[in-house]
mmCIF file of C-alpha atoms and ligand atoms in Angstrom:
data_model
loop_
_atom_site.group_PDB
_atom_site.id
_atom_site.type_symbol
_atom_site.label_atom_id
_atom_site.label_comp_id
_atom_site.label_asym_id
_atom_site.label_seq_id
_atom_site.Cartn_x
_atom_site.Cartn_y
_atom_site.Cartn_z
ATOM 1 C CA UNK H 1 0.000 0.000 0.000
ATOM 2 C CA UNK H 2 2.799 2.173 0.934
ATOM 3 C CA UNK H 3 3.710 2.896 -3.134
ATOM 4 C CA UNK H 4 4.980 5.881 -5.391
ATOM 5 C CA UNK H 5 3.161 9.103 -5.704
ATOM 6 C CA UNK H 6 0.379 8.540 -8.617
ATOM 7 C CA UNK H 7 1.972 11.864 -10.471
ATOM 8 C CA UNK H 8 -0.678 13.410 -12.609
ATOM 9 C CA UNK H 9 -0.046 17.065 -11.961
ATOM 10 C CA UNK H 10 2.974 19.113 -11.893
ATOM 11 C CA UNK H 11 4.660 20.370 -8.932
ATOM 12 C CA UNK H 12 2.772 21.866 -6.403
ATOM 13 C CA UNK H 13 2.604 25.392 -5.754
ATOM 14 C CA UNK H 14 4.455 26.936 -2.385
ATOM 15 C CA UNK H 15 1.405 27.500 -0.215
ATOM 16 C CA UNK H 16 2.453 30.398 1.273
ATOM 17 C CA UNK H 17 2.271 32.246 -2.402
ATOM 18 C CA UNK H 18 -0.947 31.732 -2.581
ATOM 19 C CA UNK H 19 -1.822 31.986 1.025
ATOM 20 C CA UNK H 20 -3.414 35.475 0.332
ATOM 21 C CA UNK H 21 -6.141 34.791 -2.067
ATOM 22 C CA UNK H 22 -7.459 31.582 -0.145
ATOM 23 C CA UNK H 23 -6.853 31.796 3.614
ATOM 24 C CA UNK H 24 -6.706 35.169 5.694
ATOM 25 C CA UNK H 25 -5.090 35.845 9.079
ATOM 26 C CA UNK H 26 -7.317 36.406 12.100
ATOM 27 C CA UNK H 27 -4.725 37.345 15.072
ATOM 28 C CA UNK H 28 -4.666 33.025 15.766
ATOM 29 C CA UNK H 29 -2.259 30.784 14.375
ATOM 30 C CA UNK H 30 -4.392 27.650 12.657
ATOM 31 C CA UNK H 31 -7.442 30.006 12.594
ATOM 32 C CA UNK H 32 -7.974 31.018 9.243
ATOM 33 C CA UNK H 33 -10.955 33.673 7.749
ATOM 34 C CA UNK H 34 -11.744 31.461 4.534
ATOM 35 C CA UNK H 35 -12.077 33.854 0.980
ATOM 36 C CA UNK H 36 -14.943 32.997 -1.364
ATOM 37 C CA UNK H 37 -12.188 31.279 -4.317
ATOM 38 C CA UNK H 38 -11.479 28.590 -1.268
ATOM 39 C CA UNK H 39 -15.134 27.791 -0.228
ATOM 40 C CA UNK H 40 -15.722 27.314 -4.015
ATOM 41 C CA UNK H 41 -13.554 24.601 -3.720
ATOM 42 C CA UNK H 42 -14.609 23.638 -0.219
ATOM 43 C CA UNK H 43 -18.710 23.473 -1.737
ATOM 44 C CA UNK H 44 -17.259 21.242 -4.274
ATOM 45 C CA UNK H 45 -15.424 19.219 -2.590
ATOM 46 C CA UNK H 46 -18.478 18.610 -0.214
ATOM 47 C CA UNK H 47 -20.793 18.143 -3.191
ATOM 48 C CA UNK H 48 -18.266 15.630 -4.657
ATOM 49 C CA UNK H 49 -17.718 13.078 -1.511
ATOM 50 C CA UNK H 50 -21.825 13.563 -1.201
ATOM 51 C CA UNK H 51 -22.269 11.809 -4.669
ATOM 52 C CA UNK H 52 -20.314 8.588 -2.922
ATOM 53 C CA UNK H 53 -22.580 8.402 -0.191
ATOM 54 C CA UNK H 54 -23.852 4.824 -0.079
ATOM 55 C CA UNK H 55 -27.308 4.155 0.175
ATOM 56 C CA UNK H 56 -29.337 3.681 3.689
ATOM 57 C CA UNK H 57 -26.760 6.216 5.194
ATOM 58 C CA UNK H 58 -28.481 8.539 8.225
ATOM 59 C CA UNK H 59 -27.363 12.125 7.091
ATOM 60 C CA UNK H 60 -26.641 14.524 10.661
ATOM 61 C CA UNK H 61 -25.018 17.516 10.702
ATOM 62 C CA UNK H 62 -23.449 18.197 13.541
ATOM 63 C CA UNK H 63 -22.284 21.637 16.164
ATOM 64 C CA UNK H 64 -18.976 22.436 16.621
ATOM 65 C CA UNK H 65 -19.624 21.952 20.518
ATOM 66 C CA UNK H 66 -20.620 18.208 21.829
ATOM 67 C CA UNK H 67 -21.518 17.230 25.472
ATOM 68 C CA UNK H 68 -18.109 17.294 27.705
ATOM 69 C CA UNK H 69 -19.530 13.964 29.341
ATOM 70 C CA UNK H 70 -19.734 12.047 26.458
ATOM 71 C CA UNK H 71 -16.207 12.855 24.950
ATOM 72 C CA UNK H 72 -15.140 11.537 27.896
ATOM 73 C CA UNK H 73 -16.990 8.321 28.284
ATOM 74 C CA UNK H 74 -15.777 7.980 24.717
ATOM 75 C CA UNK H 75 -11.894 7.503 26.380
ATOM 76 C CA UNK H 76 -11.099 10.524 24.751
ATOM 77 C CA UNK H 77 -9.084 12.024 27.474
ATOM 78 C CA UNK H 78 -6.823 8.773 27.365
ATOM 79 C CA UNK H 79 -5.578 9.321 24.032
ATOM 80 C CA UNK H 80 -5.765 13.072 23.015
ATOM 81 C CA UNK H 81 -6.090 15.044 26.414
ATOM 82 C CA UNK H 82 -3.231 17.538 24.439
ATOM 83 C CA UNK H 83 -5.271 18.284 21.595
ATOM 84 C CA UNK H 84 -8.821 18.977 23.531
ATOM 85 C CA UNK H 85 -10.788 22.049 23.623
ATOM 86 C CA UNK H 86 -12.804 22.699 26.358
ATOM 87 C CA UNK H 87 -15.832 25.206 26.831
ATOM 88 C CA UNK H 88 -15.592 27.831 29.572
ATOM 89 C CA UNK H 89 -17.818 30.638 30.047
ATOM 90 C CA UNK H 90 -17.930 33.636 32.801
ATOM 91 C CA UNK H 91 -19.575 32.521 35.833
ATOM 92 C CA UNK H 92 -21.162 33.983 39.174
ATOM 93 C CA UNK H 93 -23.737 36.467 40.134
ATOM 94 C CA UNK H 94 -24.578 39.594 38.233
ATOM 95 C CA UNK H 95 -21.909 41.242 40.753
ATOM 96 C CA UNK H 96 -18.868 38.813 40.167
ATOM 97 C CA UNK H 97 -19.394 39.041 36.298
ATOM 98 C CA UNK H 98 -19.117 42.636 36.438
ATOM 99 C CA UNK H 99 -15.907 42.514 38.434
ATOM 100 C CA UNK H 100 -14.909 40.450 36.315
ATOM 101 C CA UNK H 101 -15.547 42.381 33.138
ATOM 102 C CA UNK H 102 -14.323 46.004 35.299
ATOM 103 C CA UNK H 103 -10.947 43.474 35.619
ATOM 104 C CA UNK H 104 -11.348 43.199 31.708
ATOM 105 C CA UNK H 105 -11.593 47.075 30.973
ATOM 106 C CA UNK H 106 -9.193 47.761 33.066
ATOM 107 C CA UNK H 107 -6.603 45.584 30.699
ATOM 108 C CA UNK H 108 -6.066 43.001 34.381
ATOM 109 C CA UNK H 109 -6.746 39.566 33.575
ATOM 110 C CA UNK H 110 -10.408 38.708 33.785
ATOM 111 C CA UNK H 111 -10.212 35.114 32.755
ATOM 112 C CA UNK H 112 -9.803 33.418 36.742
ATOM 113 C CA UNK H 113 -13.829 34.106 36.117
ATOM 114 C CA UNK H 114 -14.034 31.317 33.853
ATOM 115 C CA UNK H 115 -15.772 28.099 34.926
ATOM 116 C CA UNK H 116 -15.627 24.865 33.001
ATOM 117 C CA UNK H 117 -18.882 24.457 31.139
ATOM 118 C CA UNK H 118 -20.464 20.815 30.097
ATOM 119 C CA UNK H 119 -19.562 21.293 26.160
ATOM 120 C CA UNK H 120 -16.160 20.569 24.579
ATOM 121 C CA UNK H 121 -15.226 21.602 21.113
ATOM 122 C CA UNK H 122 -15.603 18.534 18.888
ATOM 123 C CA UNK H 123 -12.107 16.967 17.837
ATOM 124 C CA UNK H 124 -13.821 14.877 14.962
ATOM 125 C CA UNK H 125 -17.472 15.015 13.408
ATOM 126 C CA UNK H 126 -18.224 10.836 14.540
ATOM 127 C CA UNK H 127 -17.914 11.456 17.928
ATOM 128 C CA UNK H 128 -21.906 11.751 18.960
ATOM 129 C CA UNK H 129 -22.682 9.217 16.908
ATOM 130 C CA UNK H 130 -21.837 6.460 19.676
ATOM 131 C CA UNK H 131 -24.213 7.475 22.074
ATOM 132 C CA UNK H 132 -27.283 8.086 19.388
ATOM 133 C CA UNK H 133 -26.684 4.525 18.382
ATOM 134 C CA UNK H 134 -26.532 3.782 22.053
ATOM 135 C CA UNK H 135 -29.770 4.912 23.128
ATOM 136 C CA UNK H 136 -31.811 3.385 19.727
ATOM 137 C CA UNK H 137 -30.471 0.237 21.318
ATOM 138 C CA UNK H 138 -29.521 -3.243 19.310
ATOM 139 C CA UNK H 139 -28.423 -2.799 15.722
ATOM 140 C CA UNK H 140 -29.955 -3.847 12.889
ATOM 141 C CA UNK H 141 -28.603 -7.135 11.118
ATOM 142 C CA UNK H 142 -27.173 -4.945 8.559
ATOM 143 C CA UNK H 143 -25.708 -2.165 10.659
ATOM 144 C CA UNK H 144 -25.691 0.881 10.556
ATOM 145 C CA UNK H 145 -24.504 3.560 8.227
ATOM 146 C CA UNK H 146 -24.295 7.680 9.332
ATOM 147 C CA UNK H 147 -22.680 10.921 6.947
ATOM 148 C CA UNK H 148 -21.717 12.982 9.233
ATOM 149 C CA UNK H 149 -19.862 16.522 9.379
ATOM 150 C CA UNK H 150 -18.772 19.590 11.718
ATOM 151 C CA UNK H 151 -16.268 22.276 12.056
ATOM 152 C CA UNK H 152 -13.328 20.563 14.682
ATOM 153 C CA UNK H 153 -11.060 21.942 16.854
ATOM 154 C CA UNK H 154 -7.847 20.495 18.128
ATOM 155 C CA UNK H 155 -5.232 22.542 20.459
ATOM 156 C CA UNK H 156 -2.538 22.001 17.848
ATOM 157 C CA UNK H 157 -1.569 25.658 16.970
ATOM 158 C CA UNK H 158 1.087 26.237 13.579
ATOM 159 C CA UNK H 159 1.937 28.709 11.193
ATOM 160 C CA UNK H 160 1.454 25.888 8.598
ATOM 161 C CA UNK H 161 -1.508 26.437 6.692
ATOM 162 C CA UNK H 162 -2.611 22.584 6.438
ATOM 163 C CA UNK H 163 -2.132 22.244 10.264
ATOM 164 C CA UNK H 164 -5.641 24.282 11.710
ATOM 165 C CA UNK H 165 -6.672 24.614 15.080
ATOM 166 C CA UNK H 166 -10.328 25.304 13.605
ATOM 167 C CA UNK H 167 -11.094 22.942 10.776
ATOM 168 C CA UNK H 168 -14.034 21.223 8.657
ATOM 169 C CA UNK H 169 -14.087 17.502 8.388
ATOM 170 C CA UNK H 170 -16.800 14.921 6.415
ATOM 171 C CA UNK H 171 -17.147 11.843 7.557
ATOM 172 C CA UNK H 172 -19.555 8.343 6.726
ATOM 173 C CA UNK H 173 -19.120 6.068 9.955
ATOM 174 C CA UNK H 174 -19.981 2.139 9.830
ATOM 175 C CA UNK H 175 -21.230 0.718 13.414
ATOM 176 C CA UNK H 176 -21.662 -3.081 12.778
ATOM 177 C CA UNK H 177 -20.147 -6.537 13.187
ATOM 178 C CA UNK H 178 -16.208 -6.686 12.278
ATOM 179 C CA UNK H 179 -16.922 -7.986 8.897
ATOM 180 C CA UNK H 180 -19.535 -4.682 7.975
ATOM 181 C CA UNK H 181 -16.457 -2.468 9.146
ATOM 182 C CA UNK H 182 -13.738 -4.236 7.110
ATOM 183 C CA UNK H 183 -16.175 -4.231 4.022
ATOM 184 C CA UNK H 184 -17.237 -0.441 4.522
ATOM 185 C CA UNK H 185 -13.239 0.756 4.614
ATOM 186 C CA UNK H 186 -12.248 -1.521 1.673
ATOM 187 C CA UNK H 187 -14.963 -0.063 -0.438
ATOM 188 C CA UNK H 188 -13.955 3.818 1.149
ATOM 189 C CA UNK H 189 -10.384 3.036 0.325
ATOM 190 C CA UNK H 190 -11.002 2.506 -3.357
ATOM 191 C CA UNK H 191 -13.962 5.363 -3.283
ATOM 192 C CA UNK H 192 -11.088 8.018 -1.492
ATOM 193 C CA UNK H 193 -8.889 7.060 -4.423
ATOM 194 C CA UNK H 194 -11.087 7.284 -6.874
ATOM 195 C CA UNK H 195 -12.088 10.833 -5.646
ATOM 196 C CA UNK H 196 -8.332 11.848 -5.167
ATOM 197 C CA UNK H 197 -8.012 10.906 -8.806
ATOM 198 C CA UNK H 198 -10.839 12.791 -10.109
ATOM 199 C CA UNK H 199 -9.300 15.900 -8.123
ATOM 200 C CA UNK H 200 -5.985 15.374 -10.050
ATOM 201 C CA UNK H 201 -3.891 14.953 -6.635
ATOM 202 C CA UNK H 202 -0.426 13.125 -6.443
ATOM 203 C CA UNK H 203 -1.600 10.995 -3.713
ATOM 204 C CA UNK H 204 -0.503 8.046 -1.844
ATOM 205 C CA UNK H 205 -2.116 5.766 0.891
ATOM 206 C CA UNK H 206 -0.401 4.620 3.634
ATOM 207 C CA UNK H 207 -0.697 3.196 7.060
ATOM 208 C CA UNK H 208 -1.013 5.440 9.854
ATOM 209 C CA UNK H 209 -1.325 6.281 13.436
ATOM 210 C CA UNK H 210 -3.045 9.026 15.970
ATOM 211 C CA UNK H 211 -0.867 11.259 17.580
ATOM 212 C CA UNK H 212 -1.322 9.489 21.264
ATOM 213 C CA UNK H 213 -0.492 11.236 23.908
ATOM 214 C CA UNK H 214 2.931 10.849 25.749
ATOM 215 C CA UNK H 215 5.195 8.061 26.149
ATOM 216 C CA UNK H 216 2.903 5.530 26.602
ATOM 217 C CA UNK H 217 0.951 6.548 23.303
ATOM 218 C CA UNK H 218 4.025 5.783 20.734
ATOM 219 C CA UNK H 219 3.583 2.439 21.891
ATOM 220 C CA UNK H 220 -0.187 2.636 21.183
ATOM 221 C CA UNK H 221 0.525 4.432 17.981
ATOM 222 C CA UNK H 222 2.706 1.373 16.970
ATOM 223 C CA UNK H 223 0.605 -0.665 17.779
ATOM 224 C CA UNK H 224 -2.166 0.690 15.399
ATOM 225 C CA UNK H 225 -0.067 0.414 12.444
ATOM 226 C CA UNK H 226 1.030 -3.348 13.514
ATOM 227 C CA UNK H 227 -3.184 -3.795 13.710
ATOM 228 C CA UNK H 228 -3.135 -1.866 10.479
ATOM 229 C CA UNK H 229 -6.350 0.119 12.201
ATOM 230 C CA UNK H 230 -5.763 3.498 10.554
ATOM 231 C CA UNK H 231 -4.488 4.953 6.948
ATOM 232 C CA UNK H 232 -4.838 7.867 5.525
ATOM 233 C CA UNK H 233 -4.568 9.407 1.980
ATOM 234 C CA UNK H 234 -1.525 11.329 2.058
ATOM 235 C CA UNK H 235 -1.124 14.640 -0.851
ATOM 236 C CA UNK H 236 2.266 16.195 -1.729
ATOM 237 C CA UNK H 237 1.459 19.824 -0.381
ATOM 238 C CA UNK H 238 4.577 21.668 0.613
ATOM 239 C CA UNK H 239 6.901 21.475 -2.232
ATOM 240 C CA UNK H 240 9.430 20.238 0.123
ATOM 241 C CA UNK H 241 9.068 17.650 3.087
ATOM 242 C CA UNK H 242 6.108 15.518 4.631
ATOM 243 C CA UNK H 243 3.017 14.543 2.610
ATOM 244 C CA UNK H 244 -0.463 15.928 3.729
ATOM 245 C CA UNK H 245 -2.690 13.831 5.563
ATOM 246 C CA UNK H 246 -6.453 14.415 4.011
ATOM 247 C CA UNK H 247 -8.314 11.971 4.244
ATOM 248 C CA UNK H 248 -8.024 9.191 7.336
ATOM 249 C CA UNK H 249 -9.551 5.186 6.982
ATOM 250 C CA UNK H 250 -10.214 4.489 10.389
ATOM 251 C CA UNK H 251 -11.312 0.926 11.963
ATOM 252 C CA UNK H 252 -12.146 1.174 15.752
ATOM 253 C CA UNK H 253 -12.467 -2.093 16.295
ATOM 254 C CA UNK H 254 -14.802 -2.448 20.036
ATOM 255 C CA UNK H 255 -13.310 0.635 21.014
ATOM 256 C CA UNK H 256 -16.762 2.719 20.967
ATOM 257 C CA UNK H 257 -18.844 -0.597 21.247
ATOM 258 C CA UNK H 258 -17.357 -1.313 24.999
ATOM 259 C CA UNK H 259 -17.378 1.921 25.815
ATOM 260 C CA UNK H 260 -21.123 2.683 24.604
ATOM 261 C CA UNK H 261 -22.495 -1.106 24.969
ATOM 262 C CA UNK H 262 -23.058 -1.404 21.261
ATOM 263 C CA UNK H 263 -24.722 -4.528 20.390
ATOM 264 C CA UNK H 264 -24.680 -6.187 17.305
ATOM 265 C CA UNK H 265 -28.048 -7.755 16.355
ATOM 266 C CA UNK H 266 -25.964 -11.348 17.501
ATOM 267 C CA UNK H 267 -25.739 -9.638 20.431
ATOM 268 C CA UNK H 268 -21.778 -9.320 20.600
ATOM 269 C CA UNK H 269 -20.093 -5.717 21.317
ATOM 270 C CA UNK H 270 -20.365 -3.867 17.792
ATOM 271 C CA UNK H 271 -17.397 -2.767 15.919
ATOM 272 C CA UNK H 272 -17.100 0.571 14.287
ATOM 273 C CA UNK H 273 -15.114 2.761 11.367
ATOM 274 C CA UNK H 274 -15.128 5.599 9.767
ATOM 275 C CA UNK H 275 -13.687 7.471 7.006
ATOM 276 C CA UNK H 276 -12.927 11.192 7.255
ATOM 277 C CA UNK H 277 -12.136 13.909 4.996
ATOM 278 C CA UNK H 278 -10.177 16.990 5.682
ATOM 279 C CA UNK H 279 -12.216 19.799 3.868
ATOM 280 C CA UNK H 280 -9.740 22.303 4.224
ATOM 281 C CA UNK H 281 -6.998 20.052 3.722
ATOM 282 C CA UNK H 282 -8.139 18.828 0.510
ATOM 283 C CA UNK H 283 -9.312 22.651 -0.266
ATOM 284 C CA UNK H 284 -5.811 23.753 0.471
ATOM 285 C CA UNK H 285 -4.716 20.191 -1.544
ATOM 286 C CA UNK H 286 -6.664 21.770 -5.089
ATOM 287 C CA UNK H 287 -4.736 24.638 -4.968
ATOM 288 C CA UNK H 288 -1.777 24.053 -4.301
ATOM 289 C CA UNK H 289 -1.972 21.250 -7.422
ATOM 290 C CA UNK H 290 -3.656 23.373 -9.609
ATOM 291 C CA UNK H 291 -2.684 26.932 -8.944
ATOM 292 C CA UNK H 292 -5.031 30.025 -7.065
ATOM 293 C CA UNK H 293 -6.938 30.499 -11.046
ATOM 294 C CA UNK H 294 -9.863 28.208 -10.848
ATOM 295 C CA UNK H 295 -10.767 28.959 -14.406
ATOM 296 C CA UNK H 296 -7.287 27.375 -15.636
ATOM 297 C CA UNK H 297 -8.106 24.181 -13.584
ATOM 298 C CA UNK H 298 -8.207 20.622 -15.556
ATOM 299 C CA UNK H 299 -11.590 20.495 -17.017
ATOM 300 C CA UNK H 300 -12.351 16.945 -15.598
ATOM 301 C CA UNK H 301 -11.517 18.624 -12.174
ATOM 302 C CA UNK H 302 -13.422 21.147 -12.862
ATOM 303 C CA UNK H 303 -16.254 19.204 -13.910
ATOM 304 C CA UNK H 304 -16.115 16.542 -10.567
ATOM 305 C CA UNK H 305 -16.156 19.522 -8.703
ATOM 306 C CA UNK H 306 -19.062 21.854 -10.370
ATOM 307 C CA UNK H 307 -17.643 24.714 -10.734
HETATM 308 P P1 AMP L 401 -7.993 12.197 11.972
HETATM 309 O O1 AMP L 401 -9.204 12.042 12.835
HETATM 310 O O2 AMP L 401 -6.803 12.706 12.737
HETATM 311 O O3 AMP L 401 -7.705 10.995 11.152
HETATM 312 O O4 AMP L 401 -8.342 13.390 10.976
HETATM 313 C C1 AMP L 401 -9.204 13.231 9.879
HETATM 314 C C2 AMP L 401 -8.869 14.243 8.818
HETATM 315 O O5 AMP L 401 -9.082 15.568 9.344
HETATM 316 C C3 AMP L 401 -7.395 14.241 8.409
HETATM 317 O O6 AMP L 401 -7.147 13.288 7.399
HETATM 318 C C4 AMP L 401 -7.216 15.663 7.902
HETATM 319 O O7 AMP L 401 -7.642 15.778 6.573
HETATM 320 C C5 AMP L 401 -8.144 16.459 8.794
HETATM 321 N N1 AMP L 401 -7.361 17.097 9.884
HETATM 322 C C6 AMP L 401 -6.927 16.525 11.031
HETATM 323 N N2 AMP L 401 -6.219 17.402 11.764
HETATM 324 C C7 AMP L 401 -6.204 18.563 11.061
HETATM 325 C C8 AMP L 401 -5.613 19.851 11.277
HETATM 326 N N3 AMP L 401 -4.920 20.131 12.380
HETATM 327 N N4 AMP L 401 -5.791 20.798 10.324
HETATM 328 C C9 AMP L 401 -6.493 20.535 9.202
HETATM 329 N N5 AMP L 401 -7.072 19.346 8.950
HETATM 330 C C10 AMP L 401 -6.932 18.368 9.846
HETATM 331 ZN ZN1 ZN L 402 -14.354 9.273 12.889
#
């Protein structure tokens, strides 16, 4: 799996050349104001991975904020407590919150007013779908199928333009017996290629990991490319150096099942995968393949994309 680049464009474009008519500053590194040329491409793309959406798939769209309590009976804390975003908001009485915005005015730091609120910023649009398919109870012999997508967040600031604190991913998740979740991510392996080829990328896919938290999670991340439980679609985006990750082929095995007492209709703990697609990322990936003039795109690029 782990082959050449499939070339079909020249070299990319240096991203930060073109930074200016696609992605504006807003005071945050990773936090980008987005200009109409890139959400042309970002509607596109959408409307593209839409027309792969298999059928008897559950279509949510989903907040940027999910409940705090369920991230965290979803073990997300043990793996990615580094990369979390959590909600806080100004607390007290009508008093305190005025101190506490006097503190503001007065250019003293305000922010010991903060309290911890029940809502985290979601790190990956599949994450609520556990507990819905918790509470509907057993699964249906066939599984079930969900196309799900919201703006992200993870604490990972950069001055790199494909590495966003504040980011749009688009995902279809399987919950189902092992077999259902091997079949869905070999048919979303070919479908990701298929789309990456009617985009024009270079791409490769390779085997993967998360980035785990500390010491103990290099282990883990070994571990899941031993298991071969993640790849990803990689794009040549800086002209120089590391591949782009864009799109991610994800097999959970039990993980969510234990934790959310997924049954299969056998009754044995459900499996689960997903397969998610960096909209920016593969935005940003367009681009820098085909240059900032989306009128002097390929026309079959043009044309899987509509515009
Ligand atoms: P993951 O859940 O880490 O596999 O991420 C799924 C997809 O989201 C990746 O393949 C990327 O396309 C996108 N993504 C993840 N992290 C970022 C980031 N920091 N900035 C932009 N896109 C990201
Ligand atoms: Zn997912």
């Amino acid at each position: 799996m782990n082959v050449a680049f499939k070339q079909s464009v020249g070299p990319p474009q240096s991203l930060d050349a073109i930074a200016e008519a696609l992605l504006l500053p807003t005071g945050v590194d990773g936090v980008y104001a987005r200009t109409a040329l890139f959400e042309q491409a970002a509607t596109g793309l959408t409307t593209l991975i839409s027309r792969y959406r298999e059928p008897d798939t559950e279509v949510l769209r989903l907040p940027p904020v999910m409940s705090r309590r369920q991230l965290q009976q979803s073990g997300y804390l043990e793996s990615f407590p580094h990369l979390l975003g959590c909600v806080s908001c100004v607390a007290g009485d009508e008093a305190q919150i005025r101190a506490s915005v006097a503190r503001c005015q007065a250019g003293d730091d305000w922010t010991g007013a903060l309290a911890v609120a029940d809502l985290v910023l979601s790190p990956a649009a599949c994450y609520p779908v556990y507990p819905l398919v918790s509470s509907r109870g057993q699964l249906p012999a066939a599984g079930l199928k969900f196309d799900v997508a919201c703006d992200c967040f993870r604490r990972e600031p950069s001055q790199l333009l494909d590495r966003l604190q504040s980011f749009r991913m688009r995902e279809y998740v399987c919950v189902g017996t092992p077999e259902q979740v091997a079949d869905f991510r070999a048919r979303w392996m070919k479908r990701a290629a298929a789309i990456a080829g009617q985009l024009g990328l270079a791409c490769r896919i390779e085997p993967a990991s998360d980035p785990f938290f500390g010491r103990g999670g290099k282990l883990l991340a070994m571990s899941q490319i031993e298991q071969a439980l993640k790849f990803e679609l990689v794009v040549l985006l800086h002209s120089a150096g590391e591949p782009t990750a864009c799109v991610s082929l994800n097999d959970h095995r039990d993980h969510f099942g234990a934790a959310w007492n997924l049954r299969t209709a056998a009754g044995a703990v459900a499996h689960s995968g997903c397969v998610a697609f960096g909209i920016d990322r593969l935005a940003l990936a367009l681009f820098a393949s085909h240059g900032v003039e989306l009128a002097r795109w390929p026309t079959r690029v043009r044309q899987a994309l509509r515009v």
